[in-house]
Structure formats: structure tokens, C-alpha cells
Backbone as CSV, one residue per row, in Angstrom:
resi,resn,N_x,N_y,N_z,CA_x,CA_y,CA_z,C_x,C_y,C_z
1,MET,-35.592,8.414,1.375,-35.119,9.774,1.139,-34.356,9.851,-0.188
2,ASN,-34.523,10.961,-0.889,-33.658,11.222,-2.028,-32.428,11.985,-1.534
3,GLN,-31.513,12.301,-2.442,-30.252,12.905,-2.037,-30.460,14.298,-1.419
4,SER,-31.387,15.051,-1.934,-31.672,16.375,-1.377,-32.219,16.267,0.047
5,GLU,-33.098,15.318,0.262,-33.667,15.128,1.601,-32.610,14.651,2.589
6,ARG,-31.740,13.773,2.137,-30.645,13.323,3.011,-29.753,14.501,3.400
7,ARG,-29.397,15.306,2.421,-28.503,16.444,2.672,-29.118,17.400,3.700
8,GLN,-30.365,17.718,3.538,-31.017,18.648,4.462,-31.202,18.036,5.855
9,TYR,-31.455,16.741,5.902,-31.553,16.051,7.198,-30.231,16.154,7.952
10,LEU,-29.135,15.883,7.242,-27.815,15.918,7.867,-27.457,17.327,8.330
11,ILE,-27.769,18.317,7.511,-27.493,19.704,7.889,-28.250,20.078,9.154
12,ARG,-29.541,19.771,9.191,-30.350,20.126,10.363,-29.839,19.429,11.618
13,ALA,-29.440,18.160,11.476,-28.945,17.417,12.642,-27.653,18.030,13.181
14,LEU,-26.756,18.436,12.296,-25.491,19.017,12.734,-25.679,20.427,13.289
15,LEU,-26.572,21.184,12.713,-26.866,22.518,13.238,-27.457,22.424,14.650
16,ALA,-28.271,21.403,14.861,-28.931,21.248,16.160,-27.947,20.923,17.277
17,GLU,-26.759,20.410,16.921,-25.758,20.101,17.940,-25.148,21.346,18.562
18,LYS,-25.215,22.470,17.855,-24.552,23.693,18.297,-25.567,24.818,18.487
19,PRO,-25.785,25.247,19.718,-26.733,26.338,19.958,-26.394,27.605,19.180
20,GLU,-25.110,27.853,18.965,-24.713,29.069,18.246,-25.096,29.035,16.773
21,TYR,-25.450,27.826,16.250,-25.868,27.718,14.853,-27.397,27.772,14.710
22,ARG,-28.089,28.018,15.810,-29.553,27.902,15.833,-30.233,28.750,14.760
23,ASP,-29.719,29.945,14.527,-30.361,30.872,13.586,-29.722,30.855,12.203
24,LEU,-28.847,29.895,11.965,-28.182,29.829,10.663,-29.151,29.274,9.622
25,ALA,-29.354,30.028,8.545,-30.298,29.622,7.502,-29.665,28.591,6.573
26,ILE,-30.450,27.621,6.152,-29.994,26.617,5.192,-30.187,27.181,3.786
27,PRO,-29.146,27.232,2.972,-29.286,27.766,1.604,-30.341,27.003,0.817
28,ALA,-30.989,27.682,-0.093,-32.030,27.052,-0.903,-31.443,26.257,-2.057
29,ASP,-30.257,26.627,-2.518,-29.658,25.971,-3.681,-28.788,24.787,-3.277
30,GLU,-28.643,23.837,-4.185,-27.878,22.617,-3.901,-26.417,22.913,-3.612
31,THR,-25.796,23.799,-4.394,-24.382,24.115,-4.193,-24.138,24.685,-2.801
32,GLY,-25.000,25.601,-2.375,-24.867,26.181,-1.046,-25.061,25.157,0.052
33,GLN,-26.006,24.248,-0.134,-26.259,23.204,0.858,-25.076,22.245,0.953
34,ARG,-24.539,21.870,-0.190,-23.396,20.952,-0.185,-22.196,21.577,0.512
35,ARG,-21.983,22.865,0.265,-20.853,23.556,0.896,-21.062,23.672,2.407
36,LEU,-22.283,23.964,2.811,-22.585,24.068,4.242,-22.414,22.711,4.919
37,LEU,-22.914,21.654,4.297,-22.802,20.327,4.902,-21.344,19.919,5.042
38,ARG,-20.557,20.154,4.004,-19.138,19.802,4.100,-18.457,20.607,5.205
39,SER,-18.788,21.861,5.327,-18.211,22.704,6.384,-18.564,22.157,7.760
40,LEU,-19.804,21.735,7.931,-20.231,21.184,9.214,-19.541,19.862,9.503
41,PHE,-19.355,19.038,8.479,-18.564,17.811,8.645,-17.153,18.161,9.121
42,ASN,-16.545,19.142,8.472,-15.146,19.486,8.728,-14.904,20.008,10.133
43,VAL,-15.830,20.815,10.666,-15.579,21.455,11.957,-16.046,20.616,13.140
44,ARG,-16.796,19.544,12.888,-17.302,18.746,14.004,-16.160,17.986,14.676
45,MET,-16.057,18.147,15.966,-15.040,17.447,16.733,-15.405,15.960,16.856
46,PRO,-14.418,15.099,17.110,-14.732,13.682,17.307,-15.716,13.507,18.459
47,GLY,-16.586,12.528,18.320,-17.565,12.268,19.368,-18.700,11.415,18.866
48,ALA,-19.430,10.826,19.799,-20.529,9.928,19.463,-21.593,10.655,18.652
49,ILE,-22.207,9.914,17.750,-23.294,10.462,16.941,-24.285,9.337,16.679
50,GLY,-25.546,9.683,16.555,-26.611,8.690,16.486,-26.560,7.771,15.277
51,GLY,-27.095,6.595,15.458,-27.136,5.609,14.384,-27.973,6.041,13.207
52,ASP,-29.062,6.763,13.448,-29.895,7.251,12.351,-29.110,8.227,11.484
53,PHE,-28.341,9.089,12.137,-27.516,10.040,11.388,-26.510,9.290,10.514
54,ILE,-25.818,8.315,11.103,-24.802,7.564,10.363,-25.415,6.850,9.162
55,ALA,-26.610,6.282,9.333,-27.256,5.562,8.234,-27.558,6.507,7.070
56,VAL,-28.086,7.689,7.389,-28.396,8.663,6.337,-27.108,9.199,5.717
57,GLN,-26.135,9.502,6.564,-24.850,9.984,6.059,-24.218,8.990,5.090
58,ASP,-24.220,7.717,5.451,-23.592,6.706,4.612,-24.264,6.627,3.240
59,GLU,-25.580,6.665,3.225,-26.306,6.639,1.954,-25.986,7.873,1.125
60,TYR,-25.896,9.018,1.794,-25.609,10.267,1.106,-24.213,10.236,0.478
61,LEU,-23.210,9.813,1.253,-21.838,9.825,0.761,-21.625,8.796,-0.347
62,LYS,-22.206,7.633,-0.208,-22.046,6.614,-1.241,-22.650,7.071,-2.566
63,GLU,-23.795,7.753,-2.484,-24.412,8.273,-3.700,-23.581,9.418,-4.277
64,ALA,-23.023,10.272,-3.413,-22.184,11.381,-3.879,-20.950,10.856,-4.603
65,ILE,-20.338,9.809,-4.062,-19.159,9.223,-4.699,-19.540,8.538,-6.000
66,ARG,-20.688,7.862,-6.007,-21.154,7.214,-7.236,-21.336,8.232,-8.349
67,LYS,-21.882,9.389,-8.012,-22.103,10.431,-9.018,-20.784,11.011,-9.517
68,LYS,-19.769,11.061,-8.645,-18.465,11.549,-9.094,-17.832,10.560,-10.062
69,GLY,-18.145,9.275,-9.886,-17.608,8.234,-10.757,-16.457,7.489,-10.126
70,VAL,-16.626,6.182,-9.918,-15.595,5.357,-9.289,-14.698,4.737,-10.358
71,THR,-13.390,4.769,-10.112,-12.409,4.155,-11.010,-11.800,2.935,-10.327
72,ASP,-11.917,1.785,-10.964,-11.298,0.559,-10.452,-9.851,0.522,-10.946
73,TYR,-8.921,0.389,-10.021,-7.513,0.452,-10.409,-7.136,-0.661,-11.384
74,THR,-7.873,-1.778,-11.363,-7.543,-2.893,-12.263,-7.812,-2.542,-13.722
75,ALA,-8.567,-1.467,-13.958,-8.832,-1.037,-15.328,-7.745,-0.103,-15.857
76,LEU,-6.811,0.283,-14.991,-5.743,1.195,-15.390,-4.578,0.427,-15.996
77,LYS,-3.867,1.070,-16.902,-2.740,0.427,-17.578,-1.442,0.796,-16.872
78,PRO,-0.712,-0.190,-16.337,0.565,0.106,-15.662,1.584,0.702,-16.634
79,VAL,2.447,1.575,-16.119,3.528,2.112,-16.941,4.710,1.146,-16.954
80,GLU,4.782,0.321,-15.924,5.730,-0.787,-15.872,5.169,-1.776,-14.856
81,PRO,5.632,-3.016,-14.842,5.030,-4.013,-13.956,4.937,-3.551,-12.502
82,GLY,3.703,-3.514,-11.984,3.477,-3.160,-10.591,3.363,-1.684,-10.300
83,LEU,3.581,-0.823,-11.307,3.542,0.620,-11.090,2.616,1.289,-12.099
84,THR,1.691,2.094,-11.581,0.711,2.779,-12.416,0.688,4.257,-12.075
85,LEU,0.493,5.092,-13.078,0.319,6.528,-12.878,-1.109,6.880,-13.240
86,TRP,-1.803,7.551,-12.304,-3.209,7.892,-12.543,-3.503,9.301,-12.068
87,GLN,-4.138,10.081,-12.927,-4.542,11.439,-12.576,-6.035,11.444,-12.303
88,GLY,-6.412,11.815,-11.071,-7.828,11.834,-10.726,-8.049,12.059,-9.245
89,ASP,-9.293,11.956,-8.841,-9.721,12.178,-7.462,-9.526,10.886,-6.679
90,ILE,-8.592,10.881,-5.741,-8.244,9.666,-5.014,-9.408,9.114,-4.194
91,THR,-10.369,9.960,-3.840,-11.525,9.480,-3.064,-12.483,8.657,-3.918
92,THR,-12.229,8.589,-5.229,-13.082,7.786,-6.110,-12.373,6.531,-6.607
93,LEU,-11.196,6.237,-6.071,-10.405,5.107,-6.557,-10.717,3.836,-5.770
94,LYS,-11.078,2.795,-6.480,-11.327,1.495,-5.875,-10.039,0.685,-5.929
95,CYS,-9.436,0.476,-4.753,-8.186,-0.285,-4.663,-8.050,-0.784,-3.232
96,GLY,-6.909,-1.363,-2.912,-6.724,-1.882,-1.562,-6.665,-0.780,-0.521
97,ALA,-5.790,0.204,-0.752,-5.648,1.305,0.206,-5.248,2.575,-0.520
98,ILE,-5.726,3.693,-0.020,-5.242,4.987,-0.491,-4.460,5.632,0.652
99,VAL,-3.501,6.459,0.300,-2.667,7.112,1.301,-3.150,8.535,1.535
100,ASN,-3.317,8.866,2.796,-3.717,10.204,3.198,-2.517,10.956,3.749
101,ALA,-2.272,12.138,3.207,-1.216,13.013,3.737,-1.796,13.744,4.947
102,ALA,-1.587,13.187,6.117,-2.227,13.663,7.345,-1.364,14.695,8.062
103,ASN,-1.960,15.336,9.063,-1.179,16.180,9.969,-0.894,15.383,11.239
104,ALA,-0.098,15.945,12.124,0.347,15.201,13.305,-0.783,14.827,14.252
105,GLY,-1.883,15.569,14.190,-3.037,15.239,15.032,-3.781,14.015,14.538
106,MET,-3.694,13.718,13.258,-4.220,12.504,12.616,-5.740,12.395,12.583
107,THR,-6.467,13.452,12.940,-7.935,13.359,12.923,-8.562,14.177,11.807
108,GLY,-7.770,14.582,10.836,-8.311,15.279,9.689,-8.108,16.781,9.720
109,CYS,-8.546,17.414,8.644,-8.449,18.867,8.495,-9.745,19.506,8.987
110,TYR,-9.612,20.491,9.857,-10.788,21.137,10.454,-11.135,22.469,9.779
111,GLN,-10.436,22.810,8.712,-10.729,24.060,8.002,-11.869,23.828,7.021
112,PRO,-12.988,24.544,7.157,-14.155,24.284,6.310,-13.841,24.326,4.818
113,CYS,-14.168,23.232,4.146,-14.052,23.121,2.689,-12.639,23.324,2.161
114,HIS,-11.646,23.112,2.993,-10.268,23.208,2.521,-10.028,22.122,1.477
115,ASN,-9.240,22.439,0.457,-9.087,21.507,-0.656,-7.921,20.543,-0.493
116,CYS,-7.385,20.401,0.724,-6.295,19.444,0.923,-6.841,18.019,0.892
117,ILE,-5.959,17.074,0.640,-6.392,15.684,0.526,-6.914,15.148,1.857
118,ASP,-6.351,15.624,2.961,-6.806,15.208,4.295,-8.272,15.573,4.489
119,ASN,-8.645,16.770,4.074,-10.028,17.216,4.186,-10.935,16.382,3.286
120,CYS,-10.501,16.177,2.044,-11.318,15.423,1.088,-11.570,13.998,1.557
121,ILE,-10.522,13.327,2.022,-10.666,11.937,2.452,-11.587,11.829,3.660
122,HIS,-11.386,12.675,4.661,-12.244,12.615,5.839,-13.695,12.989,5.511
123,THR,-13.889,13.936,4.607,-15.251,14.326,4.233,-16.014,13.152,3.644
124,PHE,-15.413,12.476,2.662,-16.147,11.435,1.936,-16.081,10.062,2.599
125,ALA,-15.167,9.890,3.560,-15.190,8.654,4.355,-16.318,8.703,5.366
126,GLY,-16.612,9.905,5.880,-17.676,10.071,6.864,-17.160,10.272,8.275
127,MET,-18.087,10.576,9.166,-17.748,10.876,10.559,-16.980,9.747,11.245
128,GLN,-17.231,8.522,10.807,-16.607,7.376,11.467,-15.085,7.426,11.404
129,LEU,-14.543,7.972,10.321,-13.087,7.992,10.183,-12.448,8.907,11.216
130,ARG,-12.998,10.087,11.408,-12.443,10.992,12.421,-12.523,10.370,13.810
131,ASN,-13.638,9.754,14.116,-13.787,9.120,15.432,-12.803,7.957,15.606
132,TYR,-12.605,7.178,14.549,-11.672,6.048,14.611,-10.251,6.557,14.838
133,CYS,-9.879,7.584,14.095,-8.539,8.157,14.240,-8.342,8.763,15.627
134,ALA,-9.384,9.389,16.152,-9.293,9.997,17.481,-9.041,8.942,18.551
135,GLU,-9.671,7.780,18.387,-9.445,6.696,19.339,-8.014,6.175,19.248
136,LEU,-7.507,6.046,18.019,-6.120,5.614,17.844,-5.150,6.571,18.535
137,MET,-5.400,7.866,18.365,-4.493,8.862,18.934,-4.634,8.954,20.448
138,LYS,-5.831,8.724,20.942,-6.040,8.712,22.392,-5.233,7.585,23.033
139,LYS,-5.257,6.420,22.409,-4.494,5.283,22.921,-2.991,5.535,22.803
140,GLN,-2.593,6.193,21.728,-1.165,6.454,21.529,-0.646,7.475,22.535
141,GLY,-1.432,8.519,22.781,-1.070,9.491,23.802,-0.125,10.592,23.381
142,PHE,0.247,10.631,22.114,1.117,11.696,21.621,0.902,11.847,20.117
143,GLU,1.304,12.994,19.577,1.127,13.248,18.155,1.929,12.261,17.308
144,GLU,1.469,12.051,16.105,2.120,11.110,15.208,3.437,11.683,14.691
145,PRO,4.531,10.955,14.863,5.824,11.429,14.359,5.858,11.445,12.824
146,THR,6.648,12.321,12.282,6.829,12.405,10.840,7.476,11.123,10.311
147,GLY,6.943,10.637,9.195,7.546,9.482,8.541,6.945,8.138,8.900
148,ARG,6.012,8.118,9.858,5.366,6.859,10.230,3.993,6.749,9.553
149,ALA,3.294,5.651,9.769,2.003,5.440,9.120,1.065,4.637,10.005
150,LYS,-0.226,4.892,9.827,-1.279,4.133,10.506,-2.338,3.740,9.480
151,ILE,-2.965,2.588,9.711,-3.987,2.106,8.790,-5.349,2.112,9.477
152,THR,-6.371,2.504,8.729,-7.746,2.528,9.249,-8.687,1.968,8.186
153,PRO,-9.904,1.605,8.597,-10.908,1.287,7.579,-11.177,2.521,6.720
154,ALA,-11.766,2.298,5.543,-12.073,3.408,4.635,-13.516,3.882,4.763
155,PHE,-14.342,3.120,5.473,-15.739,3.455,5.694,-16.474,3.667,4.372
156,ASN,-16.842,4.877,3.997,-17.671,5.063,2.801,-16.892,5.228,1.498
157,LEU,-15.588,5.236,1.569,-14.784,5.343,0.360,-14.772,4.011,-0.393
158,PRO,-14.537,4.008,-1.698,-14.559,2.750,-2.457,-13.340,1.863,-2.246
159,CYS,-12.275,2.381,-1.623,-11.118,1.551,-1.286,-11.415,0.768,-0.005
160,ASP,-10.516,-0.143,0.351,-10.713,-0.952,1.557,-10.150,-0.289,2.815
161,PHE,-9.017,0.387,2.654,-8.343,0.999,3.796,-7.830,2.392,3.437
162,VAL,-7.586,3.170,4.480,-6.851,4.422,4.331,-5.584,4.301,5.177
163,ILE,-4.448,4.604,4.572,-3.182,4.622,5.310,-2.778,6.082,5.481
164,HIS,-2.639,6.495,6.729,-2.361,7.886,7.061,-0.883,8.043,7.397
165,THR,-0.234,9.015,6.790,1.171,9.273,7.086,1.408,10.771,7.186
166,VAL,2.311,11.165,8.079,2.632,12.570,8.280,3.941,12.881,7.578
167,GLY,3.868,13.679,6.542,5.056,14.048,5.794,5.783,15.227,6.409
168,PRO,7.001,15.476,5.967,7.783,16.602,6.487,7.221,17.941,6.018
169,ILE,7.358,18.948,6.869,6.969,20.314,6.520,8.233,21.078,6.137
170,VAL,8.259,21.592,4.919,9.420,22.337,4.427,9.078,23.826,4.449
171,SER,9.509,24.497,5.486,9.188,25.918,5.623,10.317,26.818,5.122
172,GLY,11.474,26.244,4.909,12.616,27.004,4.397,13.271,26.226,3.280
173,ARG,14.581,26.077,3.342,15.311,25.336,2.317,15.169,23.830,2.543
174,LEU,14.977,23.108,1.450,14.903,21.645,1.520,16.244,21.090,1.971
175,ASN,16.209,20.156,2.951,17.453,19.566,3.434,17.368,18.043,3.462
176,GLU,18.460,17.403,3.848,18.525,15.942,3.834,17.554,15.303,4.820
177,THR,17.308,15.964,5.941,16.340,15.424,6.907,14.964,15.351,6.288
178,HIS,14.553,16.404,5.578,13.253,16.394,4.894,13.169,15.217,3.923
179,LYS,14.237,15.009,3.157,14.248,13.942,2.160,14.147,12.560,2.813
180,LYS,14.887,12.363,3.897,14.838,11.081,4.601,13.460,10.843,5.212
181,GLN,12.846,11.894,5.747,11.515,11.765,6.336,10.477,11.403,5.279
182,LEU,10.581,12.025,4.101,9.619,11.711,3.045,9.793,10.272,2.569
183,ALA,11.024,9.840,2.396,11.262,8.443,2.007,10.704,7.485,3.051
184,SER,10.818,7.855,4.315,10.292,7.028,5.396,8.774,6.899,5.304
185,CYS,8.104,7.960,4.874,6.647,7.900,4.692,6.274,6.796,3.712
186,TYR,6.966,6.768,2.576,6.654,5.761,1.548,6.983,4.350,2.028
187,ARG,8.112,4.192,2.687,8.464,2.861,3.207,7.481,2.405,4.276
188,SER,7.102,3.314,5.168,6.176,2.963,6.253,4.817,2.557,5.708
189,CYS,4.344,3.275,4.690,3.050,2.938,4.089,3.094,1.571,3.420
190,LEU,4.176,1.293,2.696,4.307,-0.011,2.044,4.392,-1.134,3.069
191,THR,5.115,-0.902,4.144,5.263,-1.925,5.184,3.930,-2.235,5.852
192,ILE,3.192,-1.196,6.222,1.920,-1.431,6.920,0.893,-2.043,5.973
193,ALA,0.987,-1.717,4.680,0.101,-2.339,3.701,0.398,-3.832,3.596
194,GLU,1.664,-4.174,3.489,2.065,-5.583,3.410,1.640,-6.342,4.657
195,ASN,1.832,-5.736,5.803,1.498,-6.403,7.065,0.004,-6.641,7.234
196,ASN,-0.794,-5.904,6.479,-2.253,-6.057,6.570,-2.852,-6.715,5.323
197,GLY,-1.995,-7.311,4.506,-2.486,-8.055,3.352,-3.103,-7.213,2.262
198,VAL,-2.692,-5.955,2.159,-3.229,-5.062,1.135,-2.527,-5.340,-0.186
199,GLY,-3.303,-5.563,-1.237,-2.710,-5.938,-2.519,-2.386,-4.784,-3.441
200,SER,-2.972,-3.612,-3.165,-2.712,-2.445,-4.009,-2.792,-1.189,-3.152
201,ILE,-1.962,-0.203,-3.482,-1.902,1.023,-2.691,-1.732,2.218,-3.613
202,ALA,-2.506,3.263,-3.359,-2.427,4.491,-4.151,-1.805,5.596,-3.311
203,PHE,-0.685,6.103,-3.779,0.009,7.187,-3.085,-0.402,8.539,-3.657
204,CYS,-0.748,9.460,-2.791,-0.900,10.846,-3.204,0.493,11.478,-3.224
205,CYS,0.574,12.740,-3.595,1.860,13.454,-3.617,2.134,14.004,-2.214
206,ILE,2.647,13.155,-1.353,2.829,13.479,0.065,3.695,14.720,0.244
207,SER,3.223,15.629,1.080,3.946,16.835,1.523,4.080,17.943,0.484
208,THR,3.554,17.748,-0.724,3.786,18.765,-1.759,2.774,19.897,-1.750
209,GLY,1.730,19.796,-0.944,0.737,20.867,-0.879,1.158,21.944,0.093
210,VAL,0.348,22.144,1.127,0.637,23.187,2.111,1.892,22.869,2.924
211,PHE,2.382,21.621,2.866,3.603,21.266,3.598,4.870,21.735,2.880
212,GLY,4.740,22.181,1.638,5.822,22.900,0.981,6.967,22.121,0.372
213,PHE,6.849,20.789,0.256,7.940,20.007,-0.336,7.938,20.241,-1.847
214,PRO,9.083,20.602,-2.447,9.124,20.836,-3.894,8.640,19.610,-4.676
215,GLN,7.803,19.834,-5.674,7.137,18.743,-6.372,8.109,17.784,-7.066
216,ARG,9.082,18.320,-7.780,9.997,17.469,-8.538,10.828,16.583,-7.611
217,GLU,11.367,17.174,-6.568,12.171,16.396,-5.619,11.323,15.341,-4.923
218,ALA,10.076,15.700,-4.598,9.178,14.748,-3.933,8.866,13.569,-4.839
219,ALA,8.621,13.827,-6.104,8.304,12.754,-7.053,9.494,11.820,-7.231
220,GLU,10.698,12.373,-7.313,11.891,11.548,-7.475,12.064,10.617,-6.278
221,ILE,11.845,11.162,-5.070,11.967,10.355,-3.856,10.885,9.281,-3.818
222,ALA,9.679,9.653,-4.199,8.561,8.706,-4.176,8.820,7.519,-5.088
223,VAL,9.170,7.795,-6.327,9.382,6.723,-7.300,10.584,5.862,-6.911
224,ARG,11.685,6.511,-6.546,12.887,5.767,-6.179,12.650,4.896,-4.944
225,THR,11.999,5.442,-3.921,11.792,4.698,-2.677,10.861,3.511,-2.890
226,VAL,9.812,3.723,-3.660,8.879,2.627,-3.933,9.578,1.512,-4.703
227,LYS,10.338,1.862,-5.723,11.036,0.841,-6.512,12.048,0.086,-5.665
228,GLU,12.831,0.822,-4.875,13.850,0.177,-4.046,13.218,-0.730,-2.999
229,THR,12.120,-0.279,-2.391,11.466,-1.062,-1.343,10.844,-2.332,-1.907
230,ARG,10.185,-2.212,-3.059,9.586,-3.394,-3.679,10.657,-4.405,-4.070
231,GLU,11.782,-3.902,-4.599,12.863,-4.803,-5.002,13.517,-5.461,-3.789
232,LYS,13.749,-4.689,-2.745,14.424,-5.202,-1.554,13.589,-6.243,-0.830
233,THR,12.290,-6.015,-0.752,11.408,-6.907,0.012,10.781,-8.002,-0.842
234,GLY,10.899,-7.875,-2.171,10.250,-8.841,-3.044,8.749,-8.682,-3.079
235,SER,8.263,-7.509,-2.701,6.827,-7.259,-2.625,6.173,-7.280,-4.000
236,LYS,4.971,-7.837,-4.062,4.185,-7.857,-5.293,3.040,-6.841,-5.242
237,ILE,3.047,-5.971,-4.244,1.976,-5.010,-4.104,1.925,-4.092,-5.318
238,GLU,0.716,-3.839,-5.813,0.526,-2.936,-6.947,0.504,-1.499,-6.424
239,VAL,1.308,-0.636,-7.019,1.418,0.744,-6.564,0.864,1.687,-7.619
240,ILE,-0.035,2.556,-7.185,-0.587,3.594,-8.054,-0.080,4.937,-7.551
241,PHE,0.585,5.687,-8.420,0.958,7.059,-8.088,-0.183,7.952,-8.552
242,ASN,-0.876,8.524,-7.589,-2.027,9.360,-7.895,-1.635,10.832,-7.896
243,VAL,-1.969,11.517,-8.968,-1.727,12.957,-9.044,-3.032,13.659,-9.388
244,PHE,-3.092,14.927,-9.067,-4.284,15.709,-9.394,-3.964,16.812,-10.403
245,LYS,-2.784,17.436,-10.252,-2.399,18.537,-11.123,-1.696,18.024,-12.380
246,ASP,-1.895,18.758,-13.488,-1.217,18.416,-14.739,0.297,18.439,-14.572
247,GLU,0.796,19.415,-13.814,2.240,19.546,-13.605,2.811,18.304,-12.937
248,ASP,2.108,17.803,-11.913,2.578,16.599,-11.230,2.536,15.385,-12.160
249,TYR,1.515,15.320,-13.004,1.418,14.206,-13.941,2.635,14.160,-14.855
250,GLU,3.035,15.317,-15.385,4.182,15.365,-16.284,5.474,14.990,-15.559
251,ILE,5.610,15.443,-14.312,6.813,15.119,-13.537,6.901,13.622,-13.284
252,TYR,5.802,13.006,-12.845,5.820,11.577,-12.562,6.008,10.766,-13.841
253,ARG,5.430,11.218,-14.922,5.587,10.501,-16.183,7.060,10.489,-16.608
254,GLU,7.738,11.583,-16.337,9.168,11.653,-16.646,9.965,10.652,-15.817
255,TYR,9.692,10.595,-14.490,10.446,9.695,-13.620,10.077,8.219,-13.818
256,LEU,8.864,7.980,-14.296,8.435,6.607,-14.531,8.723,6.142,-15.957
257,GLY,9.266,7.045,-16.766,9.630,6.661,-18.132,8.442,6.508,-19.045
């Protein structure tokens, strides 16, 4: 199969799972098909899916990521020993682990084509990630508390692992509890990475999107907590601060000197 055939195969298979989608037409153009497929990925609940589907999906996602362009973190220039600032798409970064800013349910974003990092990571990792996370949460029996972290395989992403953490939601004025919770996210991710032998970790800007944490304050906490934790523990883990927006890049560059 070529990429177009894979995409249409996956769309038809997902449409067939839902009787209410029976009469939904598949767009003729590539952009429309890609948007429909991502939407179907996003809304599908955790559950078993056939091996043939997974094989085609994996080939499709790996080719999609290849076309976006993979960046090996070892090719990046650190701003200081052990710390790197990189602006780009975290789903294309080849490193030990990337950090996902998850919600308390921990199974991804179910809003079709939402541009949050949780949606992006689950989309390009594939169906296996949602199912894996669902099993973790089933065993746990309760929602993930703010400030903790869990590690999973990365499946189709170029990194080795995904570390999921739930950041604080700032719906009003920023307070000390929010700050302590965000610092806990960074410490928890570093700890679980160390415990699993991960040599490099890429942090997204946790909680600064729809969770409402002010960008400047979040960056200051991120940089300070990572530096303090590495110094306190003697960790040699390589840390990449990943940003997407120009504004965040300038803020992190300021705090990293």
C-alpha cells in the first residue's frame, strides 16, 4: 500500500466500527482525509483492534512522521552542559523520552483535531498508546493526581518513551499551590526517567496551554526545578526544553542565559 491507500483503509475500518458513521462520505482530497482520520483516531475509545489495522496504522504513522522530519537530539547544541533549548514539534524528536502534558484521565484528548500536545502525542503514537494508558488507569482505579508522572512506551513516535504528567489548572489567580504542583511535575518526570534508565528527556511547556499557567512563571519554575533536581541528585540526564511558540522560545532563552 502507498500512503493514500493506507489512509483510506484506516478511515474505512474506523467508520465501519460505528453504525452512525455508515453514510459519512470520505473526502476526495488528502487534507480532508487526513483531518477525518485524525478525528476518528481522537474519538475512538480504548479497546481491542485488529492486528491488520495496527500493521497498516503503524506504517502510515511512521511514514507521516518521516515526512514531517525527525530531529535527533544529539544534533542539537546545548545552551549549557546537560540543558538544551529546542523549538519544534515534539512528536518528531528522537530522544529517550518526551513529556506529555496529560489530563487526569491519562488516556489522551478526545476532542477531534485539537491542537494540544496530548492530542498530538496520542495521534502519532497510535491506538496502542491510548489502550496502554487505559490499562494503567484501570489498574490504578482512580484519576491521576496533579504533579505525578507515569511512563509508557512511545510506540510509533521516534522517542523511546512517553512520560505523562498532569499539571495544575490555573482558572483564577496563580498561587503557591499551583507553583508547587508544577515543580512536582518536573521532579516526578525526572525521577521516573532516572528509574527507567532514560538518558535524555524533552519537556514540553507543562500547563501553559488550556490549563492556564502563565508562561513566564512556568518557564522559571521549569528551569529552576530541573537545575536544582539535577544538582541535588547528581543526575547526568540530558534535558531538552521543547517550545513551539516564538514567545516561549524567547522566555526560555532568557532564563537559560
